[in-house]
Amino acid sequence: MKNNGRISWMTLVVTLIVLVLGGAQLTAKDKTPQVGPNDPTVRLYGVLDSKYNGALEDYCVLGAVVDDPKNPGQKQQNVVRVEYKKDRPFGKLRIYLRSVAQLSPAQLKTYTPKQIYDFAETDSAKFTKTDPGPFGRPGDVYFELAPDGGALATVNITPEVQAHYERLVTDFLLPSLEKGSTGTNSQ
């Protein structure tokens, strides 16, 4: 009887140690770093939730004019399309990127960003973002056009991809969405 009592106490102590140590490891893994209010995605989600009721479809805006990688000396106009659904558990934010030959001033006045996006026909990149924070956190996926011109395929998220995402959000999407006048929104 004395041995049974000692075994019970030892079992209890070992069980408590396992629970305490196991619980400490679980809580350390579950904690995600806090994201500050100046994070571009936090700011973007805030605008989309307050001005667009947490849902946005087919919002298009012109992006940067960049060098055409296939034709040295020529420029391309990037066009960005955004979808957002606050209640979506995965991929709340989706940013699609297409490119067309650099547009003339007359074309820029004639066509809407949505018409230019549709004219381009093929996405060259897609960013899928779930939670606020730097691009590349769990739930974030980056797709890029295959080198052979095939379909979009997932690609590793590099510092260059993270910087590209941040530029799209801070330089083009936030200013346009905050004004609410540039781009098109067919909700």
Short mmCIF file of N, CA and C in Angstrom, two decimals:
data_model
loop_
_atom_site.label_atom_id
_atom_site.label_comp_id
_atom_site.label_asym_id
_atom_site.label_seq_id
_atom_site.Cartn_x
_atom_site.Cartn_y
_atom_site.Cartn_z
N MET A 1 0.83 -1.19 0.00
CA MET A 1 0.00 0.00 0.00
C MET A 1 0.87 1.25 0.00
N LYS A 2 1.99 1.18 0.74
CA LYS A 2 2.89 2.30 0.78
C LYS A 2 3.50 2.58 -0.60
N ASN A 3 3.86 1.55 -1.34
CA ASN A 3 4.41 1.70 -2.69
C ASN A 3 3.38 2.29 -3.64
N ASN A 4 2.14 1.89 -3.52
CA ASN A 4 1.09 2.44 -4.39
C ASN A 4 0.94 3.94 -4.19
N GLY A 5 1.04 4.39 -2.94
CA GLY A 5 0.94 5.82 -2.65
C GLY A 5 2.11 6.59 -3.25
N ARG A 6 3.33 5.99 -3.15
CA ARG A 6 4.52 6.64 -3.69
C ARG A 6 4.43 6.70 -5.23
N ILE A 7 3.95 5.65 -5.85
CA ILE A 7 3.80 5.62 -7.31
C ILE A 7 2.77 6.65 -7.76
N SER A 8 1.69 6.77 -7.01
CA SER A 8 0.65 7.75 -7.36
C SER A 8 1.20 9.16 -7.30
N TRP A 9 1.98 9.48 -6.25
CA TRP A 9 2.56 10.80 -6.12
C TRP A 9 3.56 11.08 -7.24
N MET A 10 4.37 10.06 -7.53
CA MET A 10 5.35 10.23 -8.61
C MET A 10 4.66 10.42 -9.95
N THR A 11 3.60 9.66 -10.19
CA THR A 11 2.84 9.80 -11.42
C THR A 11 2.23 11.19 -11.51
N LEU A 12 1.70 11.66 -10.41
CA LEU A 12 1.10 12.99 -10.37
C LEU A 12 2.15 14.07 -10.66
N VAL A 13 3.32 13.97 -10.04
CA VAL A 13 4.37 14.96 -10.23
C VAL A 13 4.86 14.94 -11.69
N VAL A 14 5.10 13.76 -12.22
CA VAL A 14 5.56 13.64 -13.61
C VAL A 14 4.50 14.20 -14.56
N THR A 15 3.25 13.88 -14.32
CA THR A 15 2.16 14.38 -15.16
C THR A 15 2.11 15.91 -15.12
N LEU A 16 2.24 16.49 -13.94
CA LEU A 16 2.23 17.96 -13.82
C LEU A 16 3.41 18.59 -14.55
N ILE A 17 4.59 17.97 -14.42
CA ILE A 17 5.76 18.52 -15.11
C ILE A 17 5.55 18.47 -16.62
N VAL A 18 5.04 17.35 -17.12
CA VAL A 18 4.80 17.22 -18.56
C VAL A 18 3.78 18.25 -19.02
N LEU A 19 2.72 18.43 -18.26
CA LEU A 19 1.69 19.41 -18.64
C LEU A 19 2.23 20.83 -18.64
N VAL A 20 3.00 21.17 -17.61
CA VAL A 20 3.54 22.53 -17.52
C VAL A 20 4.53 22.77 -18.65
N LEU A 21 5.46 21.87 -18.86
CA LEU A 21 6.45 22.05 -19.92
C LEU A 21 5.81 21.98 -21.29
N GLY A 22 4.92 21.06 -21.51
CA GLY A 22 4.22 20.94 -22.79
C GLY A 22 3.37 22.16 -23.07
N GLY A 23 2.70 22.67 -22.06
CA GLY A 23 1.87 23.87 -22.22
C GLY A 23 2.71 25.09 -22.54
N ALA A 24 3.90 25.18 -21.94
CA ALA A 24 4.78 26.32 -22.21
C ALA A 24 5.24 26.28 -23.66
N GLN A 25 5.55 25.10 -24.17
CA GLN A 25 5.98 25.00 -25.56
C GLN A 25 4.84 25.34 -26.50
N LEU A 26 3.62 24.90 -26.20
CA LEU A 26 2.49 25.20 -27.07
C LEU A 26 2.20 26.69 -27.12
N THR A 27 2.23 27.35 -25.98
CA THR A 27 1.92 28.78 -26.00
C THR A 27 3.01 29.56 -26.71
N ALA A 28 4.25 29.13 -26.61
CA ALA A 28 5.32 29.84 -27.31
C ALA A 28 5.16 29.71 -28.82
N LYS A 29 4.74 28.57 -29.30
CA LYS A 29 4.57 28.37 -30.73
C LYS A 29 3.33 29.09 -31.26
N ASP A 30 2.29 29.20 -30.45
CA ASP A 30 1.04 29.79 -30.90
C ASP A 30 1.10 31.30 -30.99
N LYS A 31 2.03 31.94 -30.29
CA LYS A 31 2.11 33.39 -30.29
C LYS A 31 2.69 33.87 -31.60
N THR A 32 1.97 34.78 -32.24
CA THR A 32 2.50 35.42 -33.43
C THR A 32 2.92 36.83 -33.03
N PRO A 33 3.98 37.33 -33.62
CA PRO A 33 4.43 38.66 -33.25
C PRO A 33 3.34 39.71 -33.52
N GLN A 34 3.26 40.67 -32.62
CA GLN A 34 2.29 41.75 -32.79
C GLN A 34 2.67 42.58 -34.01
N VAL A 35 1.66 43.09 -34.69
CA VAL A 35 1.86 43.91 -35.87
C VAL A 35 1.47 45.34 -35.51
N GLY A 36 2.34 46.28 -35.82
CA GLY A 36 2.09 47.67 -35.49
C GLY A 36 1.05 48.32 -36.38
N PRO A 37 0.51 49.45 -35.95
CA PRO A 37 -0.54 50.13 -36.72
C PRO A 37 -0.05 50.72 -38.04
N ASN A 38 1.26 50.87 -38.21
CA ASN A 38 1.80 51.41 -39.46
C ASN A 38 2.10 50.34 -40.49
N ASP A 39 1.86 49.08 -40.15
CA ASP A 39 2.04 48.00 -41.11
C ASP A 39 1.12 48.26 -42.30
N PRO A 40 1.63 48.16 -43.54
CA PRO A 40 0.79 48.44 -44.71
C PRO A 40 -0.48 47.61 -44.78
N THR A 41 -0.40 46.33 -44.41
CA THR A 41 -1.59 45.49 -44.48
C THR A 41 -2.61 45.89 -43.42
N VAL A 42 -2.14 46.25 -42.23
CA VAL A 42 -3.06 46.74 -41.19
C VAL A 42 -3.79 47.97 -41.68
N ARG A 43 -3.05 48.89 -42.27
CA ARG A 43 -3.67 50.12 -42.79
C ARG A 43 -4.65 49.80 -43.91
N LEU A 44 -4.25 48.90 -44.82
CA LEU A 44 -5.12 48.53 -45.93
C LEU A 44 -6.40 47.86 -45.42
N TYR A 45 -6.27 46.90 -44.52
CA TYR A 45 -7.45 46.23 -43.96
C TYR A 45 -8.36 47.25 -43.26
N GLY A 46 -7.76 48.22 -42.57
CA GLY A 46 -8.55 49.25 -41.90
C GLY A 46 -9.39 50.06 -42.88
N VAL A 47 -8.77 50.47 -43.98
CA VAL A 47 -9.50 51.23 -45.02
C VAL A 47 -10.60 50.37 -45.63
N LEU A 48 -10.26 49.12 -45.96
CA LEU A 48 -11.24 48.23 -46.59
C LEU A 48 -12.40 47.92 -45.65
N ASP A 49 -12.12 47.78 -44.36
CA ASP A 49 -13.19 47.49 -43.40
C ASP A 49 -14.07 48.72 -43.15
N SER A 50 -13.45 49.90 -43.04
CA SER A 50 -14.24 51.09 -42.70
C SER A 50 -14.94 51.72 -43.91
N LYS A 51 -14.26 51.82 -45.04
CA LYS A 51 -14.85 52.49 -46.21
C LYS A 51 -15.59 51.55 -47.16
N TYR A 52 -15.25 50.27 -47.12
CA TYR A 52 -15.82 49.33 -48.09
C TYR A 52 -16.56 48.17 -47.41
N ASN A 53 -16.88 48.34 -46.14
CA ASN A 53 -17.66 47.36 -45.37
C ASN A 53 -17.05 45.96 -45.39
N GLY A 54 -15.74 45.87 -45.46
CA GLY A 54 -15.06 44.59 -45.37
C GLY A 54 -15.18 43.71 -46.61
N ALA A 55 -15.60 44.29 -47.74
CA ALA A 55 -15.72 43.50 -48.98
C ALA A 55 -15.41 44.40 -50.17
N LEU A 56 -14.60 43.89 -51.08
CA LEU A 56 -14.24 44.63 -52.28
C LEU A 56 -14.01 43.62 -53.39
N GLU A 57 -14.59 43.89 -54.54
CA GLU A 57 -14.42 43.00 -55.69
C GLU A 57 -14.05 43.82 -56.91
N ASP A 58 -13.13 43.29 -57.70
CA ASP A 58 -12.82 43.87 -59.00
C ASP A 58 -12.42 45.33 -58.94
N TYR A 59 -11.72 45.73 -57.92
CA TYR A 59 -11.24 47.11 -57.83
C TYR A 59 -9.92 47.17 -58.58
N CYS A 60 -9.82 48.01 -59.57
CA CYS A 60 -8.62 48.11 -60.39
C CYS A 60 -8.02 49.50 -60.31
N VAL A 61 -6.70 49.54 -60.33
CA VAL A 61 -5.97 50.79 -60.29
C VAL A 61 -4.68 50.62 -61.11
N LEU A 62 -4.24 51.71 -61.73
CA LEU A 62 -2.99 51.64 -62.47
C LEU A 62 -1.83 51.60 -61.50
N GLY A 63 -0.83 50.79 -61.84
CA GLY A 63 0.37 50.66 -61.03
C GLY A 63 1.53 51.39 -61.68
N ALA A 64 2.71 50.91 -61.43
CA ALA A 64 3.93 51.55 -61.92
C ALA A 64 4.15 51.29 -63.41
N VAL A 65 4.87 52.19 -64.03
CA VAL A 65 5.39 51.97 -65.37
C VAL A 65 6.78 51.39 -65.17
N VAL A 66 7.02 50.22 -65.76
CA VAL A 66 8.28 49.48 -65.54
C VAL A 66 8.90 49.11 -66.88
N ASP A 67 10.18 48.73 -66.84
CA ASP A 67 10.85 48.24 -68.05
C ASP A 67 10.25 46.90 -68.46
N ASP A 68 10.09 46.73 -69.75
CA ASP A 68 9.58 45.47 -70.30
C ASP A 68 10.73 44.46 -70.34
N PRO A 69 10.64 43.38 -69.55
CA PRO A 69 11.76 42.43 -69.50
C PRO A 69 12.02 41.71 -70.82
N LYS A 70 10.99 41.60 -71.67
CA LYS A 70 11.15 40.89 -72.95
C LYS A 70 11.60 41.80 -74.08
N ASN A 71 11.40 43.12 -73.91
CA ASN A 71 11.74 44.09 -74.96
C ASN A 71 12.54 45.23 -74.35
N PRO A 72 13.86 45.10 -74.30
CA PRO A 72 14.70 46.17 -73.71
C PRO A 72 14.42 47.52 -74.38
N GLY A 73 14.38 48.54 -73.54
CA GLY A 73 14.14 49.89 -74.05
C GLY A 73 12.66 50.25 -74.13
N GLN A 74 11.77 49.29 -73.92
CA GLN A 74 10.34 49.58 -73.94
C GLN A 74 9.79 49.50 -72.52
N LYS A 75 8.68 50.17 -72.32
CA LYS A 75 8.06 50.23 -70.99
C LYS A 75 6.72 49.50 -70.99
N GLN A 76 6.32 49.08 -69.79
CA GLN A 76 5.02 48.45 -69.57
C GLN A 76 4.29 49.19 -68.46
N GLN A 77 2.97 49.21 -68.57
CA GLN A 77 2.11 49.77 -67.53
C GLN A 77 1.54 48.62 -66.72
N ASN A 78 1.81 48.61 -65.42
CA ASN A 78 1.19 47.60 -64.55
C ASN A 78 -0.22 48.04 -64.19
N VAL A 79 -1.11 47.06 -64.10
CA VAL A 79 -2.49 47.29 -63.67
C VAL A 79 -2.76 46.32 -62.54
N VAL A 80 -3.33 46.82 -61.46
CA VAL A 80 -3.54 46.03 -60.25
C VAL A 80 -5.03 45.86 -60.00
N ARG A 81 -5.43 44.63 -59.69
CA ARG A 81 -6.82 44.35 -59.31
C ARG A 81 -6.82 43.77 -57.90
N VAL A 82 -7.79 44.20 -57.09
CA VAL A 82 -7.85 43.79 -55.69
C VAL A 82 -9.20 43.17 -55.40
N GLU A 83 -9.17 42.10 -54.61
CA GLU A 83 -10.37 41.49 -54.03
C GLU A 83 -10.11 41.37 -52.53
N TYR A 84 -11.15 41.63 -51.74
CA TYR A 84 -11.02 41.53 -50.28
C TYR A 84 -12.34 41.07 -49.69
N LYS A 85 -12.27 40.11 -48.81
CA LYS A 85 -13.43 39.66 -48.04
C LYS A 85 -12.96 39.43 -46.61
N LYS A 86 -13.40 40.30 -45.73
CA LYS A 86 -12.98 40.27 -44.34
C LYS A 86 -13.25 38.92 -43.68
N ASP A 87 -14.37 38.30 -44.01
CA ASP A 87 -14.78 37.06 -43.34
C ASP A 87 -14.14 35.81 -43.92
N ARG A 88 -13.35 35.93 -44.96
CA ARG A 88 -12.71 34.77 -45.57
C ARG A 88 -11.60 34.28 -44.63
N PRO A 89 -11.62 33.01 -44.24
CA PRO A 89 -10.60 32.53 -43.30
C PRO A 89 -9.20 32.44 -43.91
N PHE A 90 -9.10 32.20 -45.20
CA PHE A 90 -7.80 32.13 -45.88
C PHE A 90 -7.84 33.03 -47.10
N GLY A 91 -6.79 33.79 -47.29
CA GLY A 91 -6.71 34.63 -48.48
C GLY A 91 -7.72 35.76 -48.48
N LYS A 92 -7.82 36.49 -47.38
CA LYS A 92 -8.76 37.62 -47.30
C LYS A 92 -8.50 38.64 -48.40
N LEU A 93 -7.22 38.85 -48.68
CA LEU A 93 -6.80 39.84 -49.67
C LEU A 93 -6.14 39.12 -50.84
N ARG A 94 -6.58 39.47 -52.03
CA ARG A 94 -5.97 38.93 -53.25
C ARG A 94 -5.64 40.10 -54.17
N ILE A 95 -4.38 40.17 -54.55
CA ILE A 95 -3.91 41.23 -55.44
C ILE A 95 -3.39 40.58 -56.71
N TYR A 96 -3.96 40.98 -57.84
CA TYR A 96 -3.57 40.44 -59.14
C TYR A 96 -2.84 41.53 -59.91
N LEU A 97 -1.82 41.14 -60.66
CA LEU A 97 -1.03 42.09 -61.42
C LEU A 97 -0.99 41.67 -62.89
N ARG A 98 -1.28 42.63 -63.76
CA ARG A 98 -1.17 42.43 -65.21
C ARG A 98 -0.38 43.60 -65.78
N SER A 99 0.12 43.41 -67.00
CA SER A 99 0.89 44.47 -67.65
C SER A 99 0.45 44.62 -69.10
N VAL A 100 0.49 45.87 -69.57
CA VAL A 100 0.24 46.19 -70.98
C VAL A 100 1.36 47.12 -71.43
N ALA A 101 1.49 47.29 -72.74
CA ALA A 101 2.47 48.25 -73.26
C ALA A 101 2.13 49.63 -72.69
N GLN A 102 3.15 50.45 -72.51
CA GLN A 102 2.93 51.77 -71.93
C GLN A 102 1.85 52.51 -72.71
N LEU A 103 0.93 53.10 -71.96
CA LEU A 103 -0.22 53.76 -72.56
C LEU A 103 0.07 55.23 -72.87
N SER A 104 -0.57 55.72 -73.91
CA SER A 104 -0.44 57.15 -74.26
C SER A 104 -1.35 57.95 -73.33
N PRO A 105 -1.12 59.25 -73.22
CA PRO A 105 -2.01 60.09 -72.41
C PRO A 105 -3.48 59.99 -72.86
N ALA A 106 -3.70 59.88 -74.18
CA ALA A 106 -5.07 59.77 -74.69
C ALA A 106 -5.71 58.45 -74.23
N GLN A 107 -4.94 57.37 -74.25
CA GLN A 107 -5.47 56.08 -73.80
C GLN A 107 -5.78 56.11 -72.30
N LEU A 108 -4.93 56.78 -71.54
CA LEU A 108 -5.16 56.88 -70.09
C LEU A 108 -6.45 57.63 -69.78
N LYS A 109 -6.80 58.59 -70.64
CA LYS A 109 -8.04 59.35 -70.44
C LYS A 109 -9.25 58.58 -70.94
N THR A 110 -9.07 57.75 -71.94
CA THR A 110 -10.17 57.05 -72.59
C THR A 110 -10.63 55.81 -71.83
N TYR A 111 -9.67 55.05 -71.31
CA TYR A 111 -10.00 53.75 -70.71
C TYR A 111 -9.90 53.79 -69.20
N THR A 112 -10.78 53.04 -68.55
CA THR A 112 -10.73 52.90 -67.10
C THR A 112 -9.66 51.86 -66.74
N PRO A 113 -9.18 51.87 -65.51
CA PRO A 113 -8.23 50.83 -65.10
C PRO A 113 -8.80 49.42 -65.28
N LYS A 114 -10.08 49.24 -65.06
CA LYS A 114 -10.71 47.93 -65.23
C LYS A 114 -10.65 47.50 -66.71
N GLN A 115 -10.92 48.42 -67.63
CA GLN A 115 -10.85 48.09 -69.05
C GLN A 115 -9.42 47.73 -69.46
N ILE A 116 -8.46 48.45 -68.93
CA ILE A 116 -7.06 48.16 -69.24
C ILE A 116 -6.67 46.80 -68.67
N TYR A 117 -7.12 46.52 -67.45
CA TYR A 117 -6.83 45.22 -66.83
C TYR A 117 -7.42 44.09 -67.68
N ASP A 118 -8.66 44.24 -68.09
CA ASP A 118 -9.30 43.20 -68.91
C ASP A 118 -8.60 43.03 -70.26
N PHE A 119 -8.11 44.13 -70.83
CA PHE A 119 -7.43 44.07 -72.11
C PHE A 119 -6.14 43.24 -71.99
N ALA A 120 -5.47 43.31 -70.85
CA ALA A 120 -4.21 42.59 -70.66
C ALA A 120 -4.40 41.08 -70.69
N GLU A 121 -5.55 40.58 -70.31
CA GLU A 121 -5.96 39.18 -70.38
C GLU A 121 -5.27 38.21 -69.42
N THR A 122 -3.97 38.33 -69.16
CA THR A 122 -3.26 37.32 -68.38
C THR A 122 -2.60 37.93 -67.14
N ASP A 123 -2.84 37.31 -65.99
CA ASP A 123 -2.17 37.75 -64.77
C ASP A 123 -0.70 37.36 -64.84
N SER A 124 0.16 38.26 -64.40
CA SER A 124 1.59 37.94 -64.34
C SER A 124 2.02 37.61 -62.92
N ALA A 125 1.22 38.03 -61.93
CA ALA A 125 1.53 37.73 -60.53
C ALA A 125 0.25 37.82 -59.72
N LYS A 126 0.25 37.11 -58.57
CA LYS A 126 -0.88 37.16 -57.66
C LYS A 126 -0.34 37.03 -56.24
N PHE A 127 -0.80 37.93 -55.38
CA PHE A 127 -0.46 37.91 -53.97
C PHE A 127 -1.71 37.50 -53.20
N THR A 128 -1.60 36.50 -52.35
CA THR A 128 -2.71 36.09 -51.50
C THR A 128 -2.27 36.32 -50.06
N LYS A 129 -3.02 37.16 -49.33
CA LYS A 129 -2.65 37.56 -47.97
C LYS A 129 -3.79 37.23 -47.04
N THR A 130 -3.47 36.65 -45.90
CA THR A 130 -4.50 36.30 -44.93
C THR A 130 -4.50 37.27 -43.76
N ASP A 131 -3.43 37.32 -43.00
CA ASP A 131 -3.37 38.14 -41.80
C ASP A 131 -2.45 39.33 -41.99
N PRO A 132 -2.63 40.39 -41.19
CA PRO A 132 -1.73 41.54 -41.26
C PRO A 132 -0.30 41.14 -40.94
N GLY A 133 0.61 41.99 -41.32
CA GLY A 133 2.03 41.74 -41.08
C GLY A 133 2.77 41.68 -42.39
N PRO A 134 4.08 41.52 -42.33
CA PRO A 134 4.86 41.46 -43.57
C PRO A 134 4.41 40.31 -44.45
N PHE A 135 4.50 40.50 -45.74
CA PHE A 135 4.11 39.45 -46.68
C PHE A 135 5.09 38.29 -46.52
N GLY A 136 4.54 37.08 -46.40
CA GLY A 136 5.37 35.89 -46.21
C GLY A 136 5.03 35.15 -44.93
N ARG A 137 4.05 35.64 -44.19
CA ARG A 137 3.62 34.96 -42.96
C ARG A 137 2.78 33.74 -43.33
N PRO A 138 2.50 32.87 -42.36
CA PRO A 138 1.62 31.73 -42.65
C PRO A 138 0.29 32.22 -43.23
N GLY A 139 -0.16 31.58 -44.29
CA GLY A 139 -1.39 31.98 -44.96
C GLY A 139 -1.16 32.88 -46.15
N ASP A 140 0.09 33.29 -46.39
CA ASP A 140 0.42 34.13 -47.53
C ASP A 140 0.99 33.26 -48.64
N VAL A 141 0.57 33.53 -49.86
CA VAL A 141 1.05 32.76 -51.01
C VAL A 141 1.32 33.74 -52.16
N TYR A 142 2.41 33.49 -52.87
CA TYR A 142 2.76 34.31 -54.03
C TYR A 142 2.80 33.41 -55.26
N PHE A 143 2.13 33.87 -56.31
CA PHE A 143 2.10 33.16 -57.59
C PHE A 143 2.75 34.04 -58.64
N GLU A 144 3.45 33.41 -59.56
CA GLU A 144 4.09 34.15 -60.64
C GLU A 144 3.91 33.36 -61.93
N LEU A 145 3.86 34.07 -63.03
CA LEU A 145 3.73 33.44 -64.33
C LEU A 145 4.95 32.56 -64.58
N ALA A 146 4.71 31.35 -65.02
CA ALA A 146 5.81 30.42 -65.32
C ALA A 146 6.68 31.00 -66.43
N PRO A 147 8.00 30.75 -66.38
CA PRO A 147 8.91 31.31 -67.39
C PRO A 147 8.53 30.94 -68.83
N ASP A 148 7.90 29.78 -68.99
CA ASP A 148 7.52 29.35 -70.35
C ASP A 148 6.20 29.97 -70.79
N GLY A 149 5.64 30.87 -69.95
CA GLY A 149 4.38 31.51 -70.30
C GLY A 149 3.17 30.71 -69.89
N GLY A 150 3.38 29.62 -69.16
CA GLY A 150 2.27 28.79 -68.70
C GLY A 150 1.46 29.47 -67.61
N ALA A 151 0.76 28.69 -66.86
CA ALA A 151 -0.12 29.20 -65.82
C ALA A 151 0.68 29.75 -64.63
N LEU A 152 0.00 30.50 -63.78
CA LEU A 152 0.62 30.98 -62.55
C LEU A 152 0.99 29.79 -61.68
N ALA A 153 2.13 29.89 -61.03
CA ALA A 153 2.60 28.83 -60.13
C ALA A 153 3.14 29.48 -58.86
N THR A 154 3.06 28.76 -57.75
CA THR A 154 3.57 29.30 -56.50
C THR A 154 5.09 29.44 -56.58
N VAL A 155 5.58 30.50 -55.97
CA VAL A 155 7.00 30.81 -55.97
C VAL A 155 7.36 31.18 -54.54
N ASN A 156 8.61 30.91 -54.15
CA ASN A 156 9.06 31.29 -52.81
C ASN A 156 8.94 32.80 -52.62
N ILE A 157 8.61 33.18 -51.40
CA ILE A 157 8.48 34.59 -51.07
C ILE A 157 9.85 35.09 -50.62
N THR A 158 10.45 35.90 -51.46
CA THR A 158 11.78 36.45 -51.22
C THR A 158 11.66 37.88 -50.70
N PRO A 159 12.75 38.47 -50.24
CA PRO A 159 12.70 39.89 -49.85
C PRO A 159 12.23 40.80 -50.99
N GLU A 160 12.56 40.44 -52.24
CA GLU A 160 12.12 41.24 -53.38
C GLU A 160 10.60 41.17 -53.54
N VAL A 161 10.04 39.98 -53.35
CA VAL A 161 8.59 39.81 -53.44
C VAL A 161 7.92 40.59 -52.31
N GLN A 162 8.49 40.52 -51.11
CA GLN A 162 7.94 41.28 -49.98
C GLN A 162 7.96 42.78 -50.26
N ALA A 163 9.06 43.27 -50.81
CA ALA A 163 9.17 44.69 -51.14
C ALA A 163 8.18 45.08 -52.23
N HIS A 164 7.99 44.21 -53.21
CA HIS A 164 7.03 44.47 -54.30
C HIS A 164 5.61 44.58 -53.73
N TYR A 165 5.24 43.65 -52.86
CA TYR A 165 3.92 43.68 -52.21
C TYR A 165 3.74 45.01 -51.46
N GLU A 166 4.74 45.36 -50.67
CA GLU A 166 4.63 46.57 -49.86
C GLU A 166 4.51 47.82 -50.74
N ARG A 167 5.26 47.87 -51.86
CA ARG A 167 5.14 49.00 -52.79
C ARG A 167 3.75 49.08 -53.40
N LEU A 168 3.21 47.95 -53.81
CA LEU A 168 1.86 47.94 -54.39
C LEU A 168 0.84 48.51 -53.39
N VAL A 169 0.95 48.06 -52.15
CA VAL A 169 -0.01 48.49 -51.14
C VAL A 169 0.17 49.96 -50.80
N THR A 170 1.40 50.39 -50.50
CA THR A 170 1.61 51.76 -50.03
C THR A 170 1.57 52.81 -51.13
N ASP A 171 2.09 52.46 -52.32
CA ASP A 171 2.18 53.47 -53.39
C ASP A 171 0.93 53.56 -54.26
N PHE A 172 0.19 52.47 -54.39
CA PHE A 172 -0.93 52.48 -55.34
C PHE A 172 -2.29 52.18 -54.68
N LEU A 173 -2.37 51.10 -53.93
CA LEU A 173 -3.67 50.70 -53.39
C LEU A 173 -4.18 51.64 -52.30
N LEU A 174 -3.37 51.88 -51.28
CA LEU A 174 -3.85 52.74 -50.19
C LEU A 174 -4.25 54.14 -50.67
N PRO A 175 -3.41 54.83 -51.45
CA PRO A 175 -3.84 56.16 -51.90
C PRO A 175 -5.13 56.13 -52.71
N SER A 176 -5.27 55.15 -53.58
CA SER A 176 -6.47 55.06 -54.42
C SER A 176 -7.70 54.74 -53.58
N LEU A 177 -7.59 53.76 -52.71
CA LEU A 177 -8.74 53.35 -51.89
C LEU A 177 -9.12 54.41 -50.87
N GLU A 178 -8.14 55.12 -50.34
CA GLU A 178 -8.45 56.19 -49.38
C GLU A 178 -9.22 57.32 -50.05
N LYS A 179 -8.86 57.63 -51.31
CA LYS A 179 -9.60 58.65 -52.05
C LYS A 179 -10.95 58.12 -52.47
N GLY A 180 -10.98 56.84 -52.84
CA GLY A 180 -12.22 56.22 -53.27
C GLY A 180 -12.67 56.64 -54.65
N SER A 181 -11.83 57.37 -55.37
CA SER A 181 -12.27 57.85 -56.68
C SER A 181 -11.56 57.18 -57.84
N THR A 182 -10.30 56.79 -57.66
CA THR A 182 -9.55 56.16 -58.74
C THR A 182 -9.88 54.68 -58.78
N GLY A 183 -9.81 54.09 -59.93
CA GLY A 183 -10.10 52.66 -60.04
C GLY A 183 -11.58 52.42 -60.26
N THR A 184 -11.95 51.17 -60.30
CA THR A 184 -13.35 50.82 -60.45
C THR A 184 -13.68 49.80 -59.39
N ASN A 185 -14.89 49.81 -58.95
CA ASN A 185 -15.32 48.85 -57.95
C ASN A 185 -16.70 48.37 -58.33
N SER A 186 -16.79 47.13 -58.75
CA SER A 186 -18.10 46.58 -59.13
C SER A 186 -18.52 45.60 -58.07
N GLN A 187 -18.94 46.13 -56.92
CA GLN A 187 -19.37 45.27 -55.81
C GLN A 187 -20.75 44.74 -56.07
#
